[in-house]
Coordinates of C-alpha atoms and ligand atoms in Angstrom, one line a residue:
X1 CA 76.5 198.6 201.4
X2 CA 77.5 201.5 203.4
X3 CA 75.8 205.2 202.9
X4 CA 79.0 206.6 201.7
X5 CA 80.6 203.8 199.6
X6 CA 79.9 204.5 194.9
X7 CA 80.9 201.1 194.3
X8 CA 83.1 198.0 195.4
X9 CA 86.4 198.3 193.5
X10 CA 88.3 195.2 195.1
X11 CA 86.0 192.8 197.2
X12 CA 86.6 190.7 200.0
X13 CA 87.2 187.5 198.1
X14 CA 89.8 189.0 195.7
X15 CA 92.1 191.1 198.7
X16 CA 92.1 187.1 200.4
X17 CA 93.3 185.6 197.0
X18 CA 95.4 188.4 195.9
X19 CA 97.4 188.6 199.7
X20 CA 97.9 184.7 199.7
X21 CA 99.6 184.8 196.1
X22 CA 101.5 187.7 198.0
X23 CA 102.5 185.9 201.1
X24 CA 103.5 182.7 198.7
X25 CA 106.2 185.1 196.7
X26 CA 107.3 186.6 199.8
X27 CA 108.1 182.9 201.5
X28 CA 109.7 181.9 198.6
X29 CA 111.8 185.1 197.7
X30 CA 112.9 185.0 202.0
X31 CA 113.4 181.6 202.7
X32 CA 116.9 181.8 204.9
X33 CA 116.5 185.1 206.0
X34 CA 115.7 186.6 208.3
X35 CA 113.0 189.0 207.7
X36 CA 111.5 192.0 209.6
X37 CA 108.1 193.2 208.5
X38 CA 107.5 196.8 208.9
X39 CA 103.8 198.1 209.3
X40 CA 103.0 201.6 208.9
X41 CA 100.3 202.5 211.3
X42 CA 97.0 203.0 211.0
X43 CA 96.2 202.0 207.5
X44 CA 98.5 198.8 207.2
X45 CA 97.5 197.2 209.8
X46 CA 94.3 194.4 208.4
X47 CA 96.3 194.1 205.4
X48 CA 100.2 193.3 206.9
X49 CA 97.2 191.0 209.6
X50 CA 96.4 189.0 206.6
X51 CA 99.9 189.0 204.5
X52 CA 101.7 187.5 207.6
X53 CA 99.6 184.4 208.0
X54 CA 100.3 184.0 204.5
X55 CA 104.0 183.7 204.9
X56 CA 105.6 180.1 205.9
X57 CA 108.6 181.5 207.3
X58 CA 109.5 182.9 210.7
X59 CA 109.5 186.9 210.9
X60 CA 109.3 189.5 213.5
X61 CA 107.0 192.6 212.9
X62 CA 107.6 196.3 214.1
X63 CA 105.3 199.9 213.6
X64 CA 106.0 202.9 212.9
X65 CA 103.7 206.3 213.0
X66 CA 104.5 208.2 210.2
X67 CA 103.1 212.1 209.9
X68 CA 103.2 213.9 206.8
X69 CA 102.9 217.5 207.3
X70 CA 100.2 218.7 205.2
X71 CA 96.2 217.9 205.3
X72 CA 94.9 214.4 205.7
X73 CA 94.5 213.4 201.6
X74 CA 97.6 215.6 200.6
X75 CA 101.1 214.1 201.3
X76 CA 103.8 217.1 202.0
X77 CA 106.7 214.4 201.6
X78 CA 108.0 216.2 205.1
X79 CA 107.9 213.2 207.6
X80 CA 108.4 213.3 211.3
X81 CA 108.5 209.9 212.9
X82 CA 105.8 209.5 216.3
X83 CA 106.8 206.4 216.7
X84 CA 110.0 204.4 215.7
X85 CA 111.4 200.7 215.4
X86 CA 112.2 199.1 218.8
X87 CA 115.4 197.8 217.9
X88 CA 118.2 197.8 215.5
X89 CA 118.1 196.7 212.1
X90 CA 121.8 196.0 210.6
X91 CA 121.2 191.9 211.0
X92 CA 117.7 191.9 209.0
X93 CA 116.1 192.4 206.0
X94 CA 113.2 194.8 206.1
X95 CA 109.8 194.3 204.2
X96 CA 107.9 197.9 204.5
X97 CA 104.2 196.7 204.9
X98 CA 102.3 200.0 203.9
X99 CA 98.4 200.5 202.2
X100 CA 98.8 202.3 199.5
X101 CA 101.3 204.2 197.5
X102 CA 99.9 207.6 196.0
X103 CA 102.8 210.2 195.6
X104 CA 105.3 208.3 197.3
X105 CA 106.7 210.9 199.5
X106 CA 106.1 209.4 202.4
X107 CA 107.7 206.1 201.4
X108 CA 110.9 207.9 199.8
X109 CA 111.9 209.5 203.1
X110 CA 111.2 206.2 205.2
X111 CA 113.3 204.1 203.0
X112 CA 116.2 206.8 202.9
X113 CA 116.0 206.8 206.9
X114 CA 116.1 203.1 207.5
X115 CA 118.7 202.5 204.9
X116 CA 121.1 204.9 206.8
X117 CA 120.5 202.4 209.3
X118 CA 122.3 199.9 207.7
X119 CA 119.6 196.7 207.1
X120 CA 120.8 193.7 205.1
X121 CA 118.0 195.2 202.3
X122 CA 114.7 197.7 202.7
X123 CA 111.7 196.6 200.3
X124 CA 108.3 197.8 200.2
X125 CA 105.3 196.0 199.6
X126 CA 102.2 197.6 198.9
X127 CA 98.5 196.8 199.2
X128 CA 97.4 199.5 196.3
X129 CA 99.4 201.3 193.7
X130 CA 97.7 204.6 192.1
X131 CA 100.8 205.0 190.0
X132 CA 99.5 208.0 188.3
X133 CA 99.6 210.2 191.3
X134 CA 103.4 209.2 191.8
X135 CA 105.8 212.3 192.4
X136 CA 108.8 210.6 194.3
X137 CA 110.8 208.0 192.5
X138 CA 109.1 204.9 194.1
X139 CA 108.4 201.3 192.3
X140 CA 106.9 199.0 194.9
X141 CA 108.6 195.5 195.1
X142 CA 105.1 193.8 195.2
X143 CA 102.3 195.4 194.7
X144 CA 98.4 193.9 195.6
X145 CA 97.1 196.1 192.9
X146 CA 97.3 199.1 190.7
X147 CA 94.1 201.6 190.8
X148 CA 92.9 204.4 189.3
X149 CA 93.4 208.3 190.5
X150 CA 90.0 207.6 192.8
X151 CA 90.0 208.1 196.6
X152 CA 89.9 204.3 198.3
X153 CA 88.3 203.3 201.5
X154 CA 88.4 200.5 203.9
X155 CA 90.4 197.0 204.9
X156 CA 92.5 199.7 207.0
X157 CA 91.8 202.9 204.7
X158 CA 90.5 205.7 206.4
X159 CA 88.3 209.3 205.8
X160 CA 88.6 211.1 209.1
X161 CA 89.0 208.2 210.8
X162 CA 85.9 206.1 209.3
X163 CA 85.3 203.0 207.1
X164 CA 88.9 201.5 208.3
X165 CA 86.8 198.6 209.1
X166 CA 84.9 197.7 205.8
X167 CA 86.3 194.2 205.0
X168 CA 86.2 195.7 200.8
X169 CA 88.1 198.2 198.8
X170 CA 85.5 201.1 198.2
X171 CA 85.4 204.3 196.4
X172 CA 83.8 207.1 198.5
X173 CA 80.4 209.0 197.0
X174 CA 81.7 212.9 196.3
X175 CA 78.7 213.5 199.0
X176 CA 80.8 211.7 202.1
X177 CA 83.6 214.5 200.9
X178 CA 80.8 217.1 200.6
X179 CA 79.3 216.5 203.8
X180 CA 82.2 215.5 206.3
X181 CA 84.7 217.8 204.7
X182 CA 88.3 216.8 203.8
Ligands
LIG1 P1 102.0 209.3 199.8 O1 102.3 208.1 198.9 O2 101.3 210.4 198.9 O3 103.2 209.9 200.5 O4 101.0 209.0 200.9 C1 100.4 207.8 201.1 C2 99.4 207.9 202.2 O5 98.3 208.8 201.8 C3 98.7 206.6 202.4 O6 99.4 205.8 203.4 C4 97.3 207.0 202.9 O7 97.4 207.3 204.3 C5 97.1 208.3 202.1 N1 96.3 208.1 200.9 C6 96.7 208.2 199.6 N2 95.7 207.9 198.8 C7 94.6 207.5 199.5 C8 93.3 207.0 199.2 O8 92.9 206.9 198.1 N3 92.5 206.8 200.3 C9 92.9 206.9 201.6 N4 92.0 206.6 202.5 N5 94.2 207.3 201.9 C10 95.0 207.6 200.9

């Protein structure tokens, strides 16, 4: 196990079993339709990997680059868009891939802006829920699974950069905060 990394809070085995069951709601629930998937970059990105070779149906996929003004743990729930969808969206329903959903900021103003866009619907599916960090009025419409107030790493989860990589869901040692700062 890495340096850094207290415990394992979701392995391997269970984000596999856990995204299939995912992908298998998601194929029933958009069978006829035609359905964009939305990946926020970075963090999304081995997670929405995994969830669309789960789904039986055809689907396009897009990015977007969010930034939250504020530090890189603290969400502002100010968004400016670096990068945006390449096309237009009133003919499809859009799935918003994202990691995890702490205060929701982020995710209120990105659903706002793409529904004044006019899609057929905007949902949000999320890897990890910490619902008890939740400021904005956000309920994910599938969610991988709900966690405690504890700061995640890895299968796309970052600190400064690191442990995006780790094929696990891991809570960081207070010592990696201490010592790499926030
Ligand atoms: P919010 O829901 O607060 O607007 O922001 C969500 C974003 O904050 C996520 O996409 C992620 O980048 C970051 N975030 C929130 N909680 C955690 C966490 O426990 N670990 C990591 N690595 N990032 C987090």
């Amino acid at each position: 196990m890495e340096k850094y990394i207290g415990r394992v809070l979701i392995s391997r085995e269970d984000l596999g079993k856990r995204v299939a069951e995912l992908g298998a709601e998601i194929t029933r629930d958009y069978a006829g339709k035609k359905l964009l998937i939305l990946g926020i970059l970075k963090g999304a990105v081995p997670f929405m990997a995994d969830l669309i070779r789960e789904i039986k149906l055809p689907l396009a996929y897009d990015f977007m680059i969010l930034s939250s003004y504020g530090d890189s743990t603290q969400s502002s729930g100010v968004v400016r868009i670096l990068r945006d969808l390449e096309s237009s969206v009133e003919d499809v329903h859009i799935l918003i891939a994202e990691d995890i959903i702490d205060t929701g900021l982020t995710l209120k103003y990105l659903r706002e802006n793409l529904r004044a866009r006019n899609p057929l619907s905007v949902k949000v599916i999320t890897l990890l829920d910490k619902a008890a960090r939740r400021k904005a009025d956000i309920t994910p419409d599938y969610n991988g699974f709900s966690i405690p107030d504890e700061f995640v790493v890895g299968y796309g989860l970052d600190f400064n950069e690191k442990y995006r990589n780790l094929p696990y869901i891991g809570v960081l040692k207070q010592e990696a905060h201490e010592e790499e700062g926030p």
